[in-house]
PDB file of C-alpha atoms in Angstrom:
ATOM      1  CA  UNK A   1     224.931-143.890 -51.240  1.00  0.00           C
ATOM      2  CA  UNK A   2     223.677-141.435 -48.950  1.00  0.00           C
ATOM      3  CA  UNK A   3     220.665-141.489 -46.703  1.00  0.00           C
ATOM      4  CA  UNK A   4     219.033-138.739 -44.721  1.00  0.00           C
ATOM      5  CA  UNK A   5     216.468-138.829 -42.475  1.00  0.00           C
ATOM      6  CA  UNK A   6     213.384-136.549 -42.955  1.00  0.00           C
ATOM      7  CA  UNK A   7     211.838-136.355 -39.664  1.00  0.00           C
ATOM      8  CA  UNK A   8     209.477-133.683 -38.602  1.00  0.00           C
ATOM      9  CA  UNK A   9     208.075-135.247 -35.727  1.00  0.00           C
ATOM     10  CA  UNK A  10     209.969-137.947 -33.616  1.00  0.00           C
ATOM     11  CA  UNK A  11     207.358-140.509 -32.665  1.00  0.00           C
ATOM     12  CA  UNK A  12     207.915-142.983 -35.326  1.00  0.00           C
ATOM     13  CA  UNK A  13     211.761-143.313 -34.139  1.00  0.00           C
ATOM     14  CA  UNK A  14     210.696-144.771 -30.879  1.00  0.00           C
ATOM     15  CA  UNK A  15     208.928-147.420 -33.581  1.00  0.00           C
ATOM     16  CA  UNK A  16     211.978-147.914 -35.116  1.00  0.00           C
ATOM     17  CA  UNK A  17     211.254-146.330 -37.811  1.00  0.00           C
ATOM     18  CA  UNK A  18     211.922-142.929 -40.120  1.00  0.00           C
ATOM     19  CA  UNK A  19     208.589-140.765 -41.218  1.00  0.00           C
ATOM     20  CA  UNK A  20     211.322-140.449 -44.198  1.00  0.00           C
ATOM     21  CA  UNK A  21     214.503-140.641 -46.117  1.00  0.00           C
ATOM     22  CA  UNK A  22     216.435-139.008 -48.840  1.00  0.00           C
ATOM     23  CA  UNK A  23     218.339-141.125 -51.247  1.00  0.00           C
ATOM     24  CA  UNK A  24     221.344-140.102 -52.775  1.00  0.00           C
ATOM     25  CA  UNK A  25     224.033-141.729 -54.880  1.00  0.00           C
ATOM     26  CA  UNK A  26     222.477-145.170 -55.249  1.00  0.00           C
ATOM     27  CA  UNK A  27     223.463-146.934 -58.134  1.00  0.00           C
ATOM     28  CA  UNK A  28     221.376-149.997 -58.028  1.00  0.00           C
ATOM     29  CA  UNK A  29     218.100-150.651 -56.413  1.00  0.00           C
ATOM     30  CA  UNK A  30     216.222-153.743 -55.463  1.00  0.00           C
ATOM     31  CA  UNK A  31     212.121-154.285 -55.440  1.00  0.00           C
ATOM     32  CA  UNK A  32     211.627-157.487 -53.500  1.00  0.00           C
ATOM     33  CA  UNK A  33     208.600-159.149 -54.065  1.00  0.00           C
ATOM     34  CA  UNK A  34     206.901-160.081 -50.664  1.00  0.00           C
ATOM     35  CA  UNK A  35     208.351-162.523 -48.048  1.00  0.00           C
ATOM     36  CA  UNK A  36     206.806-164.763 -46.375  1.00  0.00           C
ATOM     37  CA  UNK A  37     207.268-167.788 -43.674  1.00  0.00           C
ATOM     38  CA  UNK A  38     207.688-170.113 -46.453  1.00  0.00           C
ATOM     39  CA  UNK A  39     210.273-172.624 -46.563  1.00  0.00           C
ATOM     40  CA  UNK A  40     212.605-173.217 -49.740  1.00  0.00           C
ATOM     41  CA  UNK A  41     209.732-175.404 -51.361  1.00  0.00           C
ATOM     42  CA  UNK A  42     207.065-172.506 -50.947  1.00  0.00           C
ATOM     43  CA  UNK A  43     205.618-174.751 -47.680  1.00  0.00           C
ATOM     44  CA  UNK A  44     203.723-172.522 -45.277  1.00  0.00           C
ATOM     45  CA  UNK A  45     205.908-172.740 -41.931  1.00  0.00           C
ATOM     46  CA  UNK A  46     204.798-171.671 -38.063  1.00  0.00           C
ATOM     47  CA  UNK A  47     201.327-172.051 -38.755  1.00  0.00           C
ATOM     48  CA  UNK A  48     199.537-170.304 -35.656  1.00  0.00           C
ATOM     49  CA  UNK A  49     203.119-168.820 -34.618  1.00  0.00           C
ATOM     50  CA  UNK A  50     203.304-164.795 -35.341  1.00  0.00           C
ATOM     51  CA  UNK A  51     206.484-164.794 -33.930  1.00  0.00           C
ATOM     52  CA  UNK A  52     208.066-167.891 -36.106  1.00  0.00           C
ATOM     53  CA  UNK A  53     206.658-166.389 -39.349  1.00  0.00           C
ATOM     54  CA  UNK A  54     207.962-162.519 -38.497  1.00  0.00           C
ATOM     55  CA  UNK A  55     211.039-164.558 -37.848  1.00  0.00           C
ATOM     56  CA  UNK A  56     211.458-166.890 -41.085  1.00  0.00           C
ATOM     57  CA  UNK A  57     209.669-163.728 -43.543  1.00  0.00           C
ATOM     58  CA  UNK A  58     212.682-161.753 -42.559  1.00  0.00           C
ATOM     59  CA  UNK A  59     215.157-164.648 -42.633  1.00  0.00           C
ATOM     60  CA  UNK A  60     214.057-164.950 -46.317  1.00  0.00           C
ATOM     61  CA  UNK A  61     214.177-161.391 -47.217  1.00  0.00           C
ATOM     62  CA  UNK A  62     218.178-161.256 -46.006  1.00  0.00           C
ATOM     63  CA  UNK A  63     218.417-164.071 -48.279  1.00  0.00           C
ATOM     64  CA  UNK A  64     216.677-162.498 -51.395  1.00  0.00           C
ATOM     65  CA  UNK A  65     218.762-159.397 -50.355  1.00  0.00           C
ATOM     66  CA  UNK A  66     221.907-161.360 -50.431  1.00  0.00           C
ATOM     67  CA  UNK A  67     221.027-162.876 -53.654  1.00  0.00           C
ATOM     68  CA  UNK A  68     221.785-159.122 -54.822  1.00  0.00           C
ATOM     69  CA  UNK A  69     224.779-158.855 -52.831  1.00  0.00           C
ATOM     70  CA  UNK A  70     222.758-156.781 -50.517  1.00  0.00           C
ATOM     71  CA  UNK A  71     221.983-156.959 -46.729  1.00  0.00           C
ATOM     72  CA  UNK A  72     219.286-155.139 -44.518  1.00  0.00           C
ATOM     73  CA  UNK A  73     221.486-152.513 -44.471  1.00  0.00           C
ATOM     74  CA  UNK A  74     220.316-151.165 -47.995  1.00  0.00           C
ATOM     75  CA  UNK A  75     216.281-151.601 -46.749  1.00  0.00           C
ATOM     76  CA  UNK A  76     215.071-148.276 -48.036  1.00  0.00           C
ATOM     77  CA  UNK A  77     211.288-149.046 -47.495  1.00  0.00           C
ATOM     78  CA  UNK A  78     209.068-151.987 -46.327  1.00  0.00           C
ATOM     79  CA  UNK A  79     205.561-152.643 -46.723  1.00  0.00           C
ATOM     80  CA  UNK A  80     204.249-154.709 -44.331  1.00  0.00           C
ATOM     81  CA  UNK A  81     200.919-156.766 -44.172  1.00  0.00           C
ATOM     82  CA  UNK A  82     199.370-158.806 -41.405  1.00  0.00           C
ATOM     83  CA  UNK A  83     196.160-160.760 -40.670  1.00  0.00           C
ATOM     84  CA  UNK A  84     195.988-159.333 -36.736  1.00  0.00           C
ATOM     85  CA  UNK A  85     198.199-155.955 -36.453  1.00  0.00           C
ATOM     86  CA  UNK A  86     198.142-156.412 -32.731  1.00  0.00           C
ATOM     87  CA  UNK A  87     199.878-159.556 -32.904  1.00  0.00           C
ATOM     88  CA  UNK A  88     202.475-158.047 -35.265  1.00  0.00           C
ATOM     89  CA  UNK A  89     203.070-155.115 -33.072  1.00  0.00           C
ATOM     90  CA  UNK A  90     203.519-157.335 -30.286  1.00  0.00           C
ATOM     91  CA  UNK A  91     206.470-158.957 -31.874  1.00  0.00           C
ATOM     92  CA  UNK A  92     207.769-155.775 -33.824  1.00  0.00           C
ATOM     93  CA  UNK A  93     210.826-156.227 -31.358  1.00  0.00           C
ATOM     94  CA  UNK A  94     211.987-158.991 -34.061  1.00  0.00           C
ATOM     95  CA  UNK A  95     212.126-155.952 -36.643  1.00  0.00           C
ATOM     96  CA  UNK A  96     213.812-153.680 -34.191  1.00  0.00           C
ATOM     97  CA  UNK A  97     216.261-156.485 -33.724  1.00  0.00           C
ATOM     98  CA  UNK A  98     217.114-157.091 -37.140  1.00  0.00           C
ATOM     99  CA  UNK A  99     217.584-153.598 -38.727  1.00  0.00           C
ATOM    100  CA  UNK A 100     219.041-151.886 -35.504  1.00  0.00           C
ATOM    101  CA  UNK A 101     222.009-154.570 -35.781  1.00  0.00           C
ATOM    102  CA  UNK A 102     222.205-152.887 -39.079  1.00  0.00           C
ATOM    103  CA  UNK A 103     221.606-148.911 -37.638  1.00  0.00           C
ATOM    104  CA  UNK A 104     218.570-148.979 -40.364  1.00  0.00           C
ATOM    105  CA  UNK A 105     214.997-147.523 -39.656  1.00  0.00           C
ATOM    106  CA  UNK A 106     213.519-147.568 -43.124  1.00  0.00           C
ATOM    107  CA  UNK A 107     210.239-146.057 -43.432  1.00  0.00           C
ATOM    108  CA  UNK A 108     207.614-148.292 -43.541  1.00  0.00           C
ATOM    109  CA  UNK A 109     203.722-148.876 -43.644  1.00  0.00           C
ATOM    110  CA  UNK A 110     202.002-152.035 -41.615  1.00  0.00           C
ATOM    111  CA  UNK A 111     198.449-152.720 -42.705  1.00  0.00           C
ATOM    112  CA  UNK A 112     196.137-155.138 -41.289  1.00  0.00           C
ATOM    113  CA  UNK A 113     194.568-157.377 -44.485  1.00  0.00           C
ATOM    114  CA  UNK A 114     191.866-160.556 -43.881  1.00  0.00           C
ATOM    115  CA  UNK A 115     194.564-162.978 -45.290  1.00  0.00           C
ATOM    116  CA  UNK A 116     197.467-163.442 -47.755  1.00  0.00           C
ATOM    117  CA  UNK A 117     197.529-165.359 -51.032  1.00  0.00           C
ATOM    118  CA  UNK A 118     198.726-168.908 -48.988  1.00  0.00           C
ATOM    119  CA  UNK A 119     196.236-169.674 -46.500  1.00  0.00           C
ATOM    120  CA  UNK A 120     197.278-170.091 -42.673  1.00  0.00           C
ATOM    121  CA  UNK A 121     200.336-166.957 -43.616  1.00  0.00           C
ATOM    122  CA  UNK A 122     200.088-164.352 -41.343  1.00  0.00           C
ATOM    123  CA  UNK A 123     202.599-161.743 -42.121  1.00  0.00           C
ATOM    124  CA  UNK A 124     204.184-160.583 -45.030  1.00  0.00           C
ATOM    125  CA  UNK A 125     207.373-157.791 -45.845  1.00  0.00           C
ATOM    126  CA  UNK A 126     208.089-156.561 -49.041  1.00  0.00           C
ATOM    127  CA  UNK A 127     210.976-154.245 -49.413  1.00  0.00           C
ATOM    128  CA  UNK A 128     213.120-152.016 -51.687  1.00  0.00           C
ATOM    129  CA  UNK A 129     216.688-151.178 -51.139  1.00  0.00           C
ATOM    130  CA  UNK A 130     219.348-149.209 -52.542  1.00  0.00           C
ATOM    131  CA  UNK A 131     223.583-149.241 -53.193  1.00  0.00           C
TER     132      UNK A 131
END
């Protein structure tokens, strides 16, 4: 698989991320529904914590990715929803962390929603990726 970056303006990279990208050769690709900070039972974790639930929702999205014998390293989009964007943004490092291990800066959108489907959530990622 080959992946290109498409961008025309270079703000978003110092966000970590790419305006876009072109995918080529991918054989397989993975929706993932969105992750949450949910423990194996479903059980809301780090209630009041933005930083804890970033954390665990992106712990549990390497492990659906594994699942597929994938890693962060295929991410080729993420949708991203959160009940205070400021708060988000002021842990985005935890992103930046995570996929620049990798060398990935999938596009993405963040949008700031009144609450998720499991009361006291705060943050949610939902990705696709490629191989």
């Amino acid at each position: 698989m080959q992946r290109t970056a498409v961008n025309p303006w270079d703000w978003s990279l110092k966000l970590g991320y790419n305006q876009a990208e072109i995918i080529e050769g991918a054989t397989r690709q993975l929706i993932c529904a969105g992750q949450t900070a949910v423990d194996a039972d479903g059980n809301p974790q780090h209630l009041g914590d933005m930083r804890g639930q970033i954390g665990l929702a992106l712990d549990n999205l390497a492990v659906v990715l594994g699942g597929a014998g994938m890693d962060l390293s295929h991410v080729t989009r993420l949708g991203i929803f959160a009940t205070d964007v400021d708060e988000a943004l002021r842990n985005f490092d935890l992103l930046g962390m995570r996929f620049g291990t990798v060398q990935n800066a999938p596009p993405m959108t963040l949008v700031g929603v009144t609450r998720l489907a499991i009361p006291g959530l705060m943050f949610e990622i939902e990705a696709t990726a490629c191989a």
